[in-house]
Short mmCIF file of C-alpha atoms in Angstrom, two decimals:
data_model
loop_
_atom_site.label_atom_id
_atom_site.label_comp_id
_atom_site.label_asym_id
_atom_site.label_seq_id
_atom_site.Cartn_x
_atom_site.Cartn_y
_atom_site.Cartn_z
CA MET A 1 124.80 -38.47 -127.96
CA ALA A 2 127.75 -39.91 -126.07
CA LYS A 3 128.61 -43.56 -126.24
CA PRO A 4 126.96 -45.82 -123.63
CA GLY A 5 128.48 -45.62 -120.19
CA TYR A 6 129.03 -41.85 -120.09
CA GLY A 7 126.76 -38.97 -119.13
CA LYS A 8 123.42 -39.33 -117.40
CA ARG A 9 123.01 -41.38 -114.23
CA SER A 10 119.58 -41.79 -112.65
CA ALA A 11 119.39 -41.18 -108.91
CA PRO A 12 117.23 -43.41 -106.69
CA ASP A 13 114.05 -42.51 -104.79
CA GLN A 14 112.21 -41.08 -107.80
CA GLN A 15 108.46 -40.94 -108.08
CA ALA A 16 106.59 -42.29 -111.09
CA ARG A 17 106.44 -40.08 -114.16
CA THR A 18 103.27 -37.97 -114.42
CA ARG A 19 102.06 -35.15 -116.62
CA HIS A 20 102.43 -32.69 -113.75
CA ASP A 21 106.19 -33.15 -113.35
CA PHE A 22 108.20 -29.92 -113.23
CA ALA A 23 104.99 -27.87 -113.04
CA LEU A 24 106.56 -25.37 -110.62
CA LEU A 25 109.42 -24.53 -112.97
CA SER A 26 109.46 -21.84 -115.62
CA THR A 27 108.74 -22.65 -119.24
CA ARG A 28 112.37 -22.97 -120.30
CA GLU A 29 113.42 -25.07 -117.31
CA ARG A 30 110.34 -27.27 -117.70
CA TYR A 31 111.15 -27.84 -121.37
CA VAL A 32 114.78 -28.78 -120.66
CA ALA A 33 113.84 -30.95 -117.66
CA GLY A 34 111.26 -32.88 -119.67
CA PHE A 35 113.81 -33.59 -122.39
CA VAL A 36 116.52 -34.68 -119.93
CA ASP A 37 114.09 -36.89 -118.03
CA HIS A 38 113.39 -38.92 -121.19
CA LEU A 39 117.05 -39.35 -122.11
CA PRO A 40 118.37 -42.92 -121.86
CA GLU A 41 120.84 -43.93 -119.20
CA GLY A 42 124.37 -42.87 -120.13
CA ALA A 43 123.34 -40.15 -122.61
CA ALA A 44 125.47 -37.02 -122.82
CA MET A 45 124.21 -34.08 -120.78
CA SER A 46 126.77 -31.41 -121.53
CA VAL A 47 125.62 -27.94 -122.51
CA LYS A 48 126.77 -28.38 -126.12
CA ALA A 49 125.14 -31.78 -126.47
CA LEU A 50 121.81 -30.54 -125.14
CA ALA A 51 121.94 -27.38 -127.27
CA ARG A 52 122.34 -29.53 -130.40
CA GLN A 53 119.24 -31.52 -129.46
CA LEU A 54 117.06 -28.57 -128.36
CA PRO A 55 116.59 -26.11 -131.23
CA LEU A 56 114.59 -23.57 -129.20
CA TYR A 57 117.47 -22.52 -126.93
CA GLY A 58 121.18 -21.86 -127.31
CA GLN A 59 124.07 -22.86 -125.13
CA GLN A 60 123.76 -19.88 -122.78
CA ALA A 61 120.08 -20.54 -122.17
CA ILE A 62 120.72 -24.27 -121.64
CA SER A 63 123.48 -23.48 -119.14
CA THR A 64 121.19 -21.16 -117.18
CA ALA A 65 118.42 -23.76 -117.21
CA LEU A 66 120.75 -26.45 -115.87
CA ASN A 67 121.83 -24.11 -113.06
CA SER A 68 118.20 -23.56 -112.14
CA LEU A 69 117.52 -27.31 -112.19
CA SER A 70 120.52 -27.85 -109.93
CA VAL A 71 119.25 -25.26 -107.46
CA ALA A 72 115.79 -26.86 -107.61
CA GLY A 73 117.34 -30.21 -106.58
CA HIS A 74 116.94 -32.19 -109.80
CA LEU A 75 120.59 -32.76 -110.78
CA ARG A 76 124.15 -32.83 -109.52
CA ARG A 77 127.35 -32.99 -111.56
CA VAL A 78 130.22 -35.17 -110.27
CA ARG A 79 133.59 -36.44 -111.43
CA CYS A 80 134.96 -39.90 -110.66
CA ALA A 81 138.60 -41.06 -110.69
CA VAL A 82 139.21 -44.21 -112.72
CA VAL A 83 142.54 -46.05 -112.56
CA GLY A 84 143.47 -47.51 -115.95
CA ALA A 85 146.38 -49.52 -117.27
CA GLY A 86 149.74 -48.72 -115.73
CA ASP A 87 148.17 -46.96 -112.72
CA GLU A 88 147.11 -44.10 -114.98
CA THR A 89 144.34 -42.08 -113.37
CA ARG A 90 141.76 -40.29 -115.47
CA TRP A 91 138.60 -38.43 -114.53
CA VAL A 92 135.20 -39.20 -115.97
CA PHE A 93 132.28 -36.84 -115.58
CA ARG A 94 128.72 -37.80 -114.65
CA THR A 95 125.41 -36.03 -114.15
CA PHE A 96 123.04 -37.52 -111.59
CA TRP A 97 119.45 -36.77 -112.53
CA SER A 98 116.34 -37.08 -110.38
CA ARG A 99 112.81 -36.45 -111.56
CA THR A 100 111.87 -35.84 -107.94
CA ALA A 101 113.55 -32.80 -106.42
CA HIS A 102 115.73 -33.45 -103.36
CA ASP A 103 117.32 -31.09 -100.88
CA ASN A 104 121.03 -30.62 -100.21
CA GLU A 105 121.10 -33.07 -97.28
CA TRP A 106 119.72 -35.86 -99.45
CA TRP A 107 122.22 -35.22 -102.24
CA ASN A 108 125.16 -34.99 -99.82
CA THR A 109 124.19 -38.29 -98.20
CA TYR A 110 123.70 -40.09 -101.51
CA LEU A 111 126.92 -38.86 -103.12
CA ALA A 112 128.89 -40.04 -100.09
CA THR A 113 127.65 -43.64 -100.44
CA GLU A 114 129.43 -46.47 -102.23
CA LYS A 115 126.33 -46.94 -104.39
CA ALA A 116 126.83 -43.52 -105.97
CA ALA A 117 130.52 -44.26 -106.62
CA GLN A 118 129.62 -47.55 -108.28
CA ALA A 119 126.98 -45.85 -110.41
CA ALA A 120 129.47 -43.19 -111.52
CA ALA A 121 132.17 -45.72 -112.41
CA PRO A 122 132.32 -46.72 -116.08
CA VAL A 123 130.65 -49.99 -116.94
CA GLN A 124 132.66 -52.61 -118.79
CA GLU A 125 130.71 -53.30 -121.93
CA ALA A 126 130.26 -56.94 -122.84
CA PRO A 127 131.00 -57.82 -126.46
CA ALA A 128 127.80 -57.58 -128.42
CA LEU A 129 126.59 -60.78 -130.00
CA ASP A 130 126.17 -60.92 -133.72
CA THR A 131 122.37 -60.82 -133.66
CA ALA A 132 121.85 -58.02 -136.19
CA PRO A 133 119.38 -58.92 -138.97
CA PRO A 134 120.89 -59.55 -142.40
CA PRO A 135 120.72 -56.73 -144.97
CA PRO A 136 117.72 -56.78 -147.35
CA TRP A 137 119.90 -57.60 -150.35
CA ALA A 138 121.30 -60.73 -148.76
CA PRO A 139 119.64 -63.94 -150.03
CA ALA A 140 117.45 -65.67 -147.55
CA GLU A 141 118.95 -68.75 -146.06
CA GLU A 142 117.24 -71.96 -146.94
CA PRO A 143 115.85 -73.84 -143.95
CA SER A 144 118.02 -76.72 -142.96
CA PRO A 145 116.51 -80.14 -143.59
CA PRO A 146 114.91 -81.79 -140.57
CA PRO A 147 117.07 -84.32 -138.75
CA PRO A 148 116.54 -87.87 -139.89
CA GLY A 149 114.14 -89.85 -137.77
CA PRO A 150 114.78 -93.29 -136.35
CA GLU A 151 115.37 -95.79 -139.04
CA SER A 152 112.60 -98.30 -139.57
CA PRO A 153 113.50 -101.93 -140.02
CA ARG A 154 114.04 -102.74 -143.66
CA THR A 155 111.96 -105.52 -145.17
CA ASP A 156 114.52 -106.48 -147.77
CA GLN A 157 117.75 -108.02 -146.67
CA THR A 158 120.96 -106.35 -147.69
CA PRO A 159 123.47 -108.55 -149.47
CA GLU A 160 126.03 -109.99 -147.13
CA PRO A 161 129.64 -108.80 -147.62
CA THR A 162 131.98 -111.11 -149.43
CA PRO A 163 134.02 -113.10 -146.89
CA VAL A 164 137.73 -112.33 -146.85
CA PRO A 165 140.15 -115.11 -145.88
CA HIS A 166 141.87 -114.53 -142.55
CA GLN A 167 145.42 -113.27 -142.89
CA ARG A 168 147.76 -114.92 -140.43
CA THR A 169 150.60 -112.82 -139.06
CA PRO A 170 153.92 -114.46 -138.28
CA ALA A 171 154.41 -115.07 -134.59
CA GLN A 172 157.12 -113.09 -132.83
CA ALA A 173 160.32 -114.93 -132.37
CA PRO A 174 160.82 -116.02 -128.78
CA ASP A 175 164.34 -114.66 -128.68
CA THR A 176 163.25 -111.14 -129.60
CA GLU A 177 164.29 -108.79 -126.82
CA PRO A 178 161.97 -106.00 -125.73
CA PRO A 179 163.12 -102.46 -126.46
CA PRO A 180 165.49 -101.10 -123.85
CA PRO A 181 163.89 -98.75 -121.33
CA ALA A 182 164.46 -95.03 -121.71
CA PRO A 183 167.40 -93.81 -119.70
CA ALA A 184 166.39 -92.17 -116.46
CA THR A 185 166.81 -88.42 -116.27
CA ALA A 186 169.95 -87.55 -114.41
CA PRO A 187 169.37 -85.54 -111.28
CA ALA A 188 169.92 -81.86 -111.80
CA THR A 189 172.92 -80.29 -110.21
CA PRO A 190 172.29 -77.62 -107.60
CA HIS A 191 173.27 -74.81 -110.00
CA ALA A 192 171.94 -76.36 -113.23
CA ALA A 193 169.30 -73.62 -113.56
CA GLY A 194 171.75 -70.87 -112.65
CA PRO A 195 173.23 -69.59 -109.40
CA SER A 196 170.84 -68.65 -106.63
CA PRO A 197 170.53 -65.03 -105.42
CA ALA A 198 172.34 -65.98 -102.20
CA TYR A 199 175.23 -67.51 -104.14
CA LEU A 200 175.55 -64.42 -106.35
CA ALA A 201 175.47 -62.10 -103.34
CA LEU A 202 178.35 -63.98 -101.75
CA ALA A 203 180.31 -64.08 -105.00
CA ARG A 204 180.03 -60.28 -105.41
CA LEU A 205 181.46 -59.57 -101.94
CA GLY A 206 185.03 -60.00 -103.17
CA ARG A 207 184.47 -57.50 -105.99
CA ASP A 208 183.15 -54.91 -103.56
CA ASP A 209 185.89 -55.52 -100.98
CA HIS A 210 189.01 -57.61 -101.65
CA ARG A 211 189.18 -58.64 -98.00
CA LEU A 212 186.08 -60.83 -98.48
CA THR A 213 187.16 -62.66 -101.63
CA LEU A 214 185.60 -66.15 -101.69
CA SER A 215 186.22 -69.13 -103.90
CA ALA A 216 183.48 -71.09 -105.62
CA HIS A 217 183.73 -73.77 -102.93
CA ASP A 218 183.43 -71.13 -100.19
CA CYS A 219 180.33 -69.59 -101.82
CA ALA A 220 178.70 -73.01 -102.05
CA ALA A 221 179.48 -73.69 -98.40
CA LEU A 222 177.91 -70.40 -97.23
CA GLU A 223 175.00 -70.41 -99.67
CA ALA A 224 172.58 -72.16 -97.29
CA GLN A 225 173.21 -69.65 -94.50
CA ALA A 226 172.78 -66.67 -96.84
CA ALA A 227 169.58 -68.20 -98.21
CA GLN A 228 168.16 -68.24 -94.68
CA TRP A 229 168.61 -64.46 -94.56
CA LEU A 230 166.71 -64.00 -97.81
CA ASP A 231 163.95 -66.33 -96.61
CA ARG A 232 163.40 -63.99 -93.67
CA GLY A 233 162.45 -61.17 -96.04
CA VAL A 234 165.69 -59.17 -96.26
CA SER A 235 167.00 -57.83 -99.55
CA ILE A 236 170.33 -58.44 -101.26
CA ASP A 237 171.49 -54.92 -100.35
CA TYR A 238 170.64 -55.51 -96.69
CA LEU A 239 172.59 -58.78 -96.69
CA THR A 240 175.60 -57.20 -98.39
CA HIS A 241 175.64 -54.24 -96.02
CA ALA A 242 175.40 -56.48 -92.95
CA LEU A 243 178.35 -58.59 -94.10
CA THR A 244 180.62 -55.71 -95.18
CA ALA A 245 179.94 -53.12 -92.46
CA GLY A 246 182.70 -52.53 -89.91
CA LEU A 247 185.35 -54.82 -91.41
CA PRO A 248 188.70 -55.07 -89.64
CA ALA A 249 191.86 -53.90 -91.36
CA GLN A 250 192.78 -57.45 -92.32
CA VAL A 251 190.65 -60.58 -92.66
CA ASP A 252 192.73 -63.73 -92.48
CA SER A 253 189.93 -66.20 -93.24
CA PRO A 254 187.03 -64.74 -95.24
CA LEU A 255 185.18 -68.05 -95.06
CA GLY A 256 185.28 -68.26 -91.26
CA PHE A 257 184.64 -64.53 -90.85
CA LEU A 258 181.50 -64.58 -93.03
CA ARG A 259 180.24 -67.83 -91.49
CA ARG A 260 180.43 -66.20 -88.06
CA ARG A 261 178.64 -63.06 -89.23
CA LEU A 262 175.91 -65.00 -91.02
CA ASN A 263 175.29 -66.95 -87.84
CA ASP A 264 175.50 -64.08 -85.31
CA LYS A 265 173.68 -61.32 -87.23
CA ILE A 266 170.83 -63.30 -88.73
CA PRO A 267 167.72 -61.07 -88.67
CA PRO A 268 164.53 -62.05 -86.83
CA ARG A 269 161.77 -63.83 -88.70
CA LEU A 270 158.74 -61.58 -89.04
CA PRO A 271 155.25 -63.02 -89.56
CA ARG A 272 154.17 -62.70 -93.15
CA GLU A 273 151.22 -60.45 -93.64
CA SER A 274 148.47 -61.41 -96.00
CA ALA A 275 148.24 -59.73 -99.36
CA GLN A 276 144.93 -58.15 -98.42
CA ALA A 277 146.46 -56.52 -95.35
CA ILE A 278 149.46 -55.20 -97.30
CA THR A 279 147.56 -53.91 -100.32
CA PRO A 280 144.87 -51.43 -99.29
CA ALA A 281 141.59 -51.58 -101.07
CA PRO A 282 141.31 -48.94 -103.79
CA THR A 283 139.16 -46.05 -102.63
CA ARG A 284 136.70 -44.58 -105.04
CA ARG A 285 137.07 -40.84 -105.26
CA LEU A 286 133.84 -39.05 -106.11
CA LEU A 287 133.91 -35.27 -106.19
CA ALA A 288 130.98 -32.98 -106.76
CA GLU A 289 131.30 -30.34 -109.42
CA CYS A 290 129.82 -26.89 -109.83
CA THR A 291 127.08 -27.07 -112.43
CA ASP A 292 128.01 -23.68 -113.85
CA CYS A 293 131.81 -23.36 -113.83
CA GLY A 294 132.85 -26.98 -113.16
CA ARG A 295 134.87 -26.25 -110.01
CA PRO A 296 135.35 -29.53 -108.05
CA GLY A 297 134.77 -29.91 -104.35
CA GLN A 298 133.06 -31.92 -101.66
CA PRO A 299 129.25 -32.09 -101.91
CA GLU A 300 128.94 -30.19 -98.61
CA ALA A 301 130.98 -27.30 -100.07
CA LEU A 302 128.68 -26.98 -103.09
CA PRO A 303 125.13 -26.40 -101.84
CA ASP A 304 122.57 -26.42 -104.63
CA GLY A 305 125.33 -27.85 -106.84
CA LEU A 306 126.96 -24.41 -107.23
CA CYS A 307 130.12 -22.88 -105.83
CA ARG A 308 129.94 -19.65 -103.87
CA PRO A 309 130.62 -17.19 -106.74
CA CYS A 310 128.20 -18.94 -109.09
CA ARG A 311 125.58 -19.25 -106.35
CA GLU A 312 125.78 -15.53 -105.63
CA THR A 313 125.52 -14.75 -109.31
CA HIS A 314 122.54 -17.05 -109.76
CA SER A 315 120.66 -15.88 -106.67
CA GLY A 316 121.28 -12.24 -107.52
CA SER A 317 122.44 -11.42 -104.00
CA ALA A 318 125.66 -9.90 -105.24
CA ASP A 319 123.83 -7.87 -107.86
CA GLY A 320 121.27 -6.72 -105.31
CA GLU A 321 123.87 -5.51 -102.86
CA ASN A 322 126.25 -3.91 -105.35
CA SER A 323 123.73 -2.66 -107.92
CA PRO A 324 124.29 1.06 -108.61
CA HIS A 325 121.65 3.65 -107.73
CA PRO A 326 119.73 5.19 -110.68
CA ALA A 327 121.08 8.63 -109.77
CA ASP A 328 124.64 7.31 -110.01
CA ILE A 329 123.91 5.89 -113.45
CA ALA A 330 122.65 9.27 -114.60
CA ASP A 331 125.77 10.98 -113.24
CA VAL A 332 128.03 8.56 -115.09
CA LYS A 333 126.17 9.13 -118.34
CA ALA A 334 126.42 12.92 -117.93
CA HIS A 335 130.14 12.64 -117.21
CA MET A 336 130.72 10.55 -120.33
CA ASN A 337 128.78 13.05 -122.44
CA ASN A 338 131.00 15.85 -121.13
CA LEU A 339 134.11 13.86 -122.02
CA ARG A 340 132.85 13.28 -125.53
CA ASP A 341 132.15 17.01 -125.92
CA LEU A 342 135.69 17.82 -124.83
CA LEU A 343 137.12 15.43 -127.38
CA LYS A 344 135.26 17.04 -130.28
CA PRO A 345 137.37 19.36 -132.46
CA VAL A 346 136.78 23.07 -131.93
#
């Protein structure tokens, strides 16, 4: 069977198991339903997996039995979108099983709930503890000795240790100076850790347009004003475009020109939104699936768990409407016999 976490999912609102379950089904459907009902949670329920476990029927018979169980209201197949590492989306397939038959309205309501989406989502398996019994050939571990109890007072006195004469240490000379204190850390320079983004944006203006060439002293003087722009949530490209757009033919003082623009065109300060408001909560996508052909769709579009072509095939409505008349069958056979006679050599 499949590894735990994939396959069968038990639906709620099921009655207790009795010996009369599935009594209204045919022999084949009752046999398959009884086997599926006793499968553990997460067991594989594909046609191939069930055909390997049920020797009485092949894959075609198992597929037909599952279609009948879906029409009877015992199961629904779904697929769930799971977002993995790197925003990679993959689809996992589930089969909701109910011992008690439910109608289409009940299944549509249940599959639209968050509880169904949580049940279909894969479960993160906790690391199993090493509690497996040792192999039979491994030697049995000897029981550890009991912890020592409280010591009782001894009746015999232990011999006293031999006294050691006290060693006198020479006193420290009074003129000994204490070690000099560690030198205090020098304050870091403003650009010790590297230029700020605002400083770099100002320094690159002269490379983009020679009319706005700034010296290192000019960049340091305008850095605080440019940093205010970045603190208001604008990007480096926005700042660069605002400072370089609509330049006159000649700029006599780039420092004064940029100081005026940084002061006059400063953008408004927008209130910062919380991370929860910016990032929408991930929505769980749960799609129903046709039990026969696997076509996905909304639960309302798949009554009885089957799409329209498969439902018509299963119900026999298409065969009943388009079934040929017996007289037409006889005419076709007679026509084919005439063609065969014409093809025979004379």
